[in-house]
Amino acid sequence: VSLDRTSFVHSTPRIVLMNHFHSHSPGQDSPDQKFVCSVWDQLYKEATETVTREPLLKPLIDEAVLAHNSFGDSLRFRLATKLGGRLLHSNDWLKVFAEAGNDGKNDAALQRDACQDLIAILKRDPACDSVLTAFLFFKGYKALQSYRFSHTLWNAGRRELAHLCQSRISEVFSVDIHPGARIGRGVMLDHATGLVIGETAVVGDDCSFLHGVTLGGTGKVTGDRHPKIGNNVVIGCNASILGNIVIGDNCKIGSGTIVVKSMPPGTTIVGTAGRVIEPKPTMDH
């Protein structure tokens, strides 16, 4: 398997992960299965090499990667150890994540999306030189994968538990994503600190967000009130996209920009323009 920024070649994977999926066609491995297995192969290979090169990291890497038989097990363990606290311990979070993925289709989708997010980081972030680096150390990646589990719980009607997950993600990673938001695949949250995504927001595939991005409401409406972001959109740090507006595919939004109107595909938006308005004698925010 070759995993670099210029190429990602799928090869024949090990069989070890196959029993963690439920194939639609018995006896045949789906492209998603092969993809996840190839990423797991690369992650395991890099972990093994790093332990040899940096013995001080052996306890961390053994526990997070090498002690597991599949990408899904490793991911769940890594997230659970980060979210565990005084009242809900790591083993409790492992149970929560296992229940979120107990449907075969959910588990397969969670692993596929997590792997696509890893490859997105490797391809787009010049600070990332391996899948192991992103998997172990990038909090934007861990926050996004934790959100994906909370979203599965939300869709299953377990909304209190989904809110608990959201709250813990915010405390640990400084990232606040409502579990009702819908986020596509191949998404990179770079640095991620201060990122906020509201309940009815939608994010397409292959998007990149820097720290401090807000996909919020205007405070004037209820119901469907958050932005809809297309595919392959790049949003710079501290940009705010507000209201139930549409940002088309392939748009680029500059750092610090405030967007309150829909934008057509391929648009580049930069700058802020404040204006004075007459105050109203009301507490309507």
CSV table of C-alpha atoms in Angstrom, one decimal:
chain,number,residue,atom,x,y,z
A,1,VAL,CA,0.0,0.0,0.0
A,2,SER,CA,1.3,3.4,-0.9
A,3,LEU,CA,-0.1,6.3,1.1
A,4,ASP,CA,1.3,9.7,0.3
A,5,ARG,CA,-0.1,13.0,-0.8
A,6,THR,CA,0.1,12.3,-4.5
A,7,SER,CA,-1.2,8.8,-4.6
A,8,PHE,CA,-3.3,6.3,-2.7
A,9,VAL,CA,-3.2,2.9,-4.2
A,10,HIS,CA,-5.6,0.2,-3.0
A,11,SER,CA,-3.9,-3.2,-2.6
A,12,THR,CA,-5.2,-6.6,-1.5
A,13,PRO,CA,-5.7,-6.3,2.2
A,14,ARG,CA,-5.3,-8.8,5.0
A,15,ILE,CA,-8.3,-10.8,5.9
A,16,VAL,CA,-8.2,-9.8,9.6
A,17,LEU,CA,-10.8,-7.0,9.2
A,18,MET,CA,-13.3,-8.8,7.1
A,19,ASN,CA,-15.4,-10.3,9.9
A,20,HIS,CA,-16.0,-6.8,11.2
A,21,PHE,CA,-18.2,-6.0,8.2
A,22,HIS,CA,-21.4,-7.3,6.8
A,23,SER,CA,-21.1,-7.6,3.1
A,24,HIS,CA,-24.1,-7.3,0.9
A,25,SER,CA,-22.8,-10.2,-1.2
A,26,PRO,CA,-21.5,-13.1,0.9
A,27,GLY,CA,-18.1,-14.2,-0.1
A,28,GLN,CA,-17.2,-10.9,-1.8
A,29,ASP,CA,-15.3,-8.0,-0.3
A,30,SER,CA,-16.8,-4.6,-1.1
A,31,PRO,CA,-14.6,-1.7,-2.2
A,32,ASP,CA,-15.2,0.0,1.2
A,33,GLN,CA,-14.0,-3.1,3.0
A,34,LYS,CA,-10.8,-3.2,0.9
A,35,PHE,CA,-10.2,0.5,1.4
A,36,VAL,CA,-10.5,0.2,5.2
A,37,CYS,CA,-8.3,-2.8,5.3
A,38,SER,CA,-5.6,-1.1,3.3
A,39,VAL,CA,-5.7,2.0,5.6
A,40,TRP,CA,-5.4,-0.4,8.6
A,41,ASP,CA,-2.5,-2.2,7.0
A,42,GLN,CA,-0.7,1.1,6.6
A,43,LEU,CA,-1.5,2.4,10.1
A,44,TYR,CA,-0.3,-0.9,11.6
A,45,LYS,CA,2.9,-0.8,9.5
A,46,GLU,CA,3.7,2.8,10.5
A,47,ALA,CA,3.0,2.0,14.2
A,48,THR,CA,5.4,-1.0,14.1
A,49,GLU,CA,8.1,1.1,12.5
A,50,THR,CA,7.6,4.0,14.9
A,51,VAL,CA,7.9,1.8,18.0
A,52,THR,CA,11.3,0.6,16.7
A,53,ARG,CA,12.4,4.2,15.9
A,54,GLU,CA,11.0,5.8,19.1
A,55,PRO,CA,10.9,3.3,22.0
A,56,LEU,CA,9.5,5.9,24.4
A,57,LEU,CA,6.2,5.8,22.4
A,58,LYS,CA,5.9,2.0,22.6
A,59,PRO,CA,3.3,2.0,25.5
A,60,LEU,CA,1.1,4.5,23.7
A,61,ILE,CA,1.3,2.9,20.3
A,62,ASP,CA,1.0,-0.6,21.7
A,63,GLU,CA,-2.2,0.4,23.5
A,64,ALA,CA,-3.7,2.5,20.8
A,65,VAL,CA,-2.9,0.5,17.7
A,66,LEU,CA,-0.8,-2.7,18.0
A,67,ALA,CA,-3.0,-4.4,20.6
A,68,HIS,CA,-6.0,-4.4,18.3
A,69,ASN,CA,-7.0,-6.6,15.4
A,70,SER,CA,-8.9,-4.1,13.4
A,71,PHE,CA,-9.2,-0.4,12.5
A,72,GLY,CA,-12.6,-0.2,14.1
A,73,ASP,CA,-11.4,-1.6,17.4
A,74,SER,CA,-8.4,0.7,17.4
A,75,LEU,CA,-10.4,3.8,16.6
A,76,ARG,CA,-13.0,3.1,19.3
A,77,PHE,CA,-10.3,2.5,21.9
A,78,ARG,CA,-8.5,5.7,21.0
A,79,LEU,CA,-11.6,7.8,21.2
A,80,ALA,CA,-12.8,6.2,24.5
A,81,THR,CA,-9.5,6.8,26.2
A,82,LYS,CA,-9.7,10.5,25.2
A,83,LEU,CA,-13.3,11.0,26.3
A,84,GLY,CA,-13.2,9.0,29.5
A,85,GLY,CA,-13.7,11.0,32.7
A,86,ARG,CA,-14.7,10.7,36.3
A,87,LEU,CA,-18.4,9.8,35.8
A,88,LEU,CA,-18.2,8.0,32.4
A,89,HIS,CA,-15.0,6.0,32.2
A,90,SER,CA,-13.2,4.8,29.1
A,91,ASN,CA,-14.8,1.4,29.3
A,92,ASP,CA,-18.3,3.0,29.4
A,93,TRP,CA,-17.4,5.0,26.2
A,94,LEU,CA,-16.2,1.8,24.5
A,95,LYS,CA,-19.7,0.3,25.3
A,96,VAL,CA,-21.4,3.4,23.9
A,97,PHE,CA,-19.3,3.3,20.7
A,98,ALA,CA,-20.0,-0.4,20.3
A,99,GLU,CA,-23.7,0.1,20.6
A,100,ALA,CA,-23.6,3.0,18.1
A,101,GLY,CA,-22.0,0.7,15.6
A,102,ASN,CA,-23.9,-2.5,16.4
A,103,ASP,CA,-25.8,-2.3,13.2
A,104,GLY,CA,-23.5,-3.7,10.5
A,105,LYS,CA,-24.2,-0.9,8.0
A,106,ASN,CA,-23.5,1.8,10.7
A,107,ASP,CA,-20.2,0.1,11.7
A,108,ALA,CA,-19.0,-0.2,8.1
A,109,ALA,CA,-19.9,3.5,7.3
A,110,LEU,CA,-18.2,4.8,10.5
A,111,GLN,CA,-15.0,3.0,9.6
A,112,ARG,CA,-15.1,4.0,6.0
A,113,ASP,CA,-15.7,7.7,6.8
A,114,ALA,CA,-13.0,7.6,9.4
A,115,CYS,CA,-10.5,6.2,6.9
A,116,GLN,CA,-11.5,8.7,4.3
A,117,ASP,CA,-11.0,11.5,6.8
A,118,LEU,CA,-7.5,10.2,7.6
A,119,ILE,CA,-6.5,10.1,3.9
A,120,ALA,CA,-7.9,13.7,3.5
A,121,ILE,CA,-5.6,14.9,6.2
A,122,LEU,CA,-2.6,13.1,4.7
A,123,LYS,CA,-3.3,14.6,1.3
A,124,ARG,CA,-4.1,18.2,2.3
A,125,ASP,CA,-2.2,19.0,5.5
A,126,PRO,CA,1.5,19.6,4.8
A,127,ALA,CA,2.2,19.1,8.6
A,128,CYS,CA,1.0,15.5,8.3
A,129,ASP,CA,3.5,13.0,7.1
A,130,SER,CA,1.7,9.7,8.1
A,131,VAL,CA,-1.7,8.3,8.9
A,132,LEU,CA,-0.3,7.4,12.3
A,133,THR,CA,0.4,11.0,13.1
A,134,ALA,CA,-3.1,12.1,12.4
A,135,PHE,CA,-4.7,9.1,14.1
A,136,LEU,CA,-2.8,9.5,17.3
A,137,PHE,CA,-2.3,13.2,17.7
A,138,PHE,CA,-4.6,15.4,15.6
A,139,LYS,CA,-7.5,16.5,17.8
A,140,GLY,CA,-9.6,17.7,14.9
A,141,TYR,CA,-9.6,14.1,13.6
A,142,LYS,CA,-10.6,12.6,16.9
A,143,ALA,CA,-13.3,15.3,17.5
A,144,LEU,CA,-14.8,14.5,14.0
A,145,GLN,CA,-14.8,10.8,14.6
A,146,SER,CA,-16.4,11.2,18.0
A,147,TYR,CA,-19.0,13.4,16.4
A,148,ARG,CA,-19.8,10.6,13.9
A,149,PHE,CA,-20.6,8.2,16.7
A,150,SER,CA,-22.8,10.9,18.4
A,151,HIS,CA,-24.6,11.4,15.1
A,152,THR,CA,-25.3,7.7,14.9
A,153,LEU,CA,-26.8,7.8,18.4
A,154,TRP,CA,-28.8,10.9,17.5
A,155,ASN,CA,-30.3,9.1,14.5
A,156,ALA,CA,-31.1,6.1,16.7
A,157,GLY,CA,-33.2,8.3,19.0
A,158,ARG,CA,-30.7,8.2,21.9
A,159,ARG,CA,-30.5,11.9,22.1
A,160,GLU,CA,-29.5,12.4,25.7
A,161,LEU,CA,-26.5,10.2,25.2
A,162,ALA,CA,-25.7,12.0,21.9
A,163,HIS,CA,-25.8,15.3,23.8
A,164,LEU,CA,-23.5,13.9,26.4
A,165,CYS,CA,-21.1,12.9,23.7
A,166,GLN,CA,-21.3,16.4,22.2
A,167,SER,CA,-20.6,18.0,25.6
A,168,ARG,CA,-17.6,15.7,26.3
A,169,ILE,CA,-16.2,16.4,22.8
A,170,SER,CA,-16.4,20.1,23.5
A,171,GLU,CA,-14.7,19.8,26.9
A,172,VAL,CA,-11.8,17.6,25.6
A,173,PHE,CA,-11.2,18.9,22.1
A,174,SER,CA,-12.7,22.5,22.2
A,175,VAL,CA,-14.9,21.5,19.2
A,176,ASP,CA,-18.6,21.9,19.4
A,177,ILE,CA,-20.6,19.9,16.8
A,178,HIS,CA,-24.2,19.3,17.3
A,179,PRO,CA,-25.0,15.6,16.9
A,180,GLY,CA,-27.9,16.4,14.5
A,181,ALA,CA,-25.6,18.1,12.0
A,182,ARG,CA,-24.8,16.1,8.8
A,183,ILE,CA,-21.2,15.9,7.7
A,184,GLY,CA,-19.9,14.2,4.6
A,185,ARG,CA,-16.7,12.1,4.0
A,186,GLY,CA,-13.1,13.1,3.4
A,187,VAL,CA,-13.4,16.1,5.8
A,188,MET,CA,-10.4,17.8,7.5
A,189,LEU,CA,-10.7,19.9,10.6
A,190,ASP,CA,-7.3,21.5,10.7
A,191,HIS,CA,-6.3,22.5,14.3
A,192,ALA,CA,-10.1,22.7,15.0
A,193,THR,CA,-10.0,24.7,18.2
A,194,GLY,CA,-13.1,26.8,18.6
A,195,LEU,CA,-15.0,25.2,15.7
A,196,VAL,CA,-18.8,25.3,16.1
A,197,ILE,CA,-21.3,23.5,13.8
A,198,GLY,CA,-25.1,23.9,14.5
A,199,GLU,CA,-27.9,21.3,14.6
A,200,THR,CA,-29.3,21.8,11.1
A,201,ALA,CA,-26.0,22.4,9.3
A,202,VAL,CA,-25.0,20.2,6.4
A,203,VAL,CA,-21.4,19.8,5.2
A,204,GLY,CA,-20.6,18.0,1.9
A,205,ASP,CA,-17.7,15.7,1.0
A,206,ASP,CA,-14.0,16.7,0.8
A,207,CYS,CA,-14.3,19.9,2.8
A,208,SER,CA,-11.5,21.6,4.8
A,209,PHE,CA,-12.2,23.8,7.8
A,210,LEU,CA,-9.6,25.6,9.9
A,211,HIS,CA,-9.9,26.6,13.5
A,212,GLY,CA,-12.6,29.0,14.8
A,213,VAL,CA,-15.0,28.3,12.0
A,214,THR,CA,-18.7,28.8,12.9
A,215,LEU,CA,-21.6,27.3,11.0
A,216,GLY,CA,-24.3,29.1,13.0
A,217,GLY,CA,-27.8,30.6,13.0
A,218,THR,CA,-28.7,34.2,13.0
A,219,GLY,CA,-30.7,34.0,16.2
A,220,LYS,CA,-33.9,35.1,14.4
A,221,VAL,CA,-35.4,31.8,13.3
A,222,THR,CA,-36.0,28.3,14.6
A,223,GLY,CA,-36.2,25.0,12.8
A,224,ASP,CA,-33.9,24.7,9.8
A,225,ARG,CA,-31.5,27.6,10.5
A,226,HIS,CA,-27.9,26.7,9.7
A,227,PRO,CA,-25.8,26.7,6.6
A,228,LYS,CA,-25.6,24.1,3.9
A,229,ILE,CA,-22.0,23.7,2.7
A,230,GLY,CA,-21.4,22.0,-0.7
A,231,ASN,CA,-18.6,19.6,-1.7
A,232,ASN,CA,-14.9,20.6,-1.8
A,233,VAL,CA,-15.3,23.8,0.2
A,234,VAL,CA,-12.4,25.4,2.0
A,235,ILE,CA,-13.2,27.7,5.0
A,236,GLY,CA,-10.4,29.7,6.6
A,237,CYS,CA,-9.9,30.3,10.3
A,238,ASN,CA,-12.4,32.3,12.3
A,239,ALA,CA,-14.8,32.6,9.3
A,240,SER,CA,-18.5,32.7,10.2
A,241,ILE,CA,-21.3,31.4,7.9
A,242,LEU,CA,-24.6,32.3,9.4
A,243,GLY,CA,-28.2,31.4,8.6
A,244,ASN,CA,-30.0,28.8,6.4
A,245,ILE,CA,-27.9,29.7,3.3
A,246,VAL,CA,-26.2,27.6,0.7
A,247,ILE,CA,-22.5,27.7,-0.1
A,248,GLY,CA,-22.0,26.0,-3.4
A,249,ASP,CA,-19.4,23.4,-4.4
A,250,ASN,CA,-15.8,24.4,-4.7
A,251,CYS,CA,-16.2,27.7,-2.8
A,252,LYS,CA,-13.3,29.2,-0.8
A,253,ILE,CA,-14.1,31.4,2.2
A,254,GLY,CA,-11.2,33.5,3.6
A,255,SER,CA,-10.1,33.8,7.2
A,256,GLY,CA,-12.3,36.1,9.3
A,257,THR,CA,-15.0,36.4,6.6
A,258,ILE,CA,-18.6,36.7,7.6
A,259,VAL,CA,-21.1,35.2,5.1
A,260,VAL,CA,-24.9,35.7,5.5
A,261,LYS,CA,-26.0,35.2,1.9
A,262,SER,CA,-25.9,32.1,-0.4
A,263,MET,CA,-23.0,31.8,-2.7
A,264,PRO,CA,-22.9,30.1,-6.1
A,265,PRO,CA,-20.4,27.3,-6.8
A,266,GLY,CA,-16.8,28.2,-7.4
A,267,THR,CA,-17.0,31.6,-5.5
A,268,THR,CA,-14.2,33.0,-3.4
A,269,ILE,CA,-15.4,35.1,-0.6
A,270,VAL,CA,-13.1,37.4,1.6
A,271,GLY,CA,-13.4,40.3,4.0
A,272,THR,CA,-15.9,41.7,6.4
A,273,ALA,CA,-18.1,44.7,6.1
A,274,GLY,CA,-19.6,46.1,9.3
A,275,ARG,CA,-22.4,48.7,9.2
A,276,VAL,CA,-24.2,50.8,11.8
A,277,ILE,CA,-27.9,50.0,12.3
A,278,GLU,CA,-30.5,51.7,14.4
A,279,PRO,CA,-30.9,50.0,17.8
A,280,LYS,CA,-34.2,48.5,18.6
A,281,PRO,CA,-35.8,48.5,22.1
A,282,THR,CA,-35.9,44.8,22.4
A,283,MET,CA,-33.9,41.9,23.8
A,284,ASP,CA,-34.3,39.9,20.5
A,285,HIS,CA,-30.7,38.6,19.8
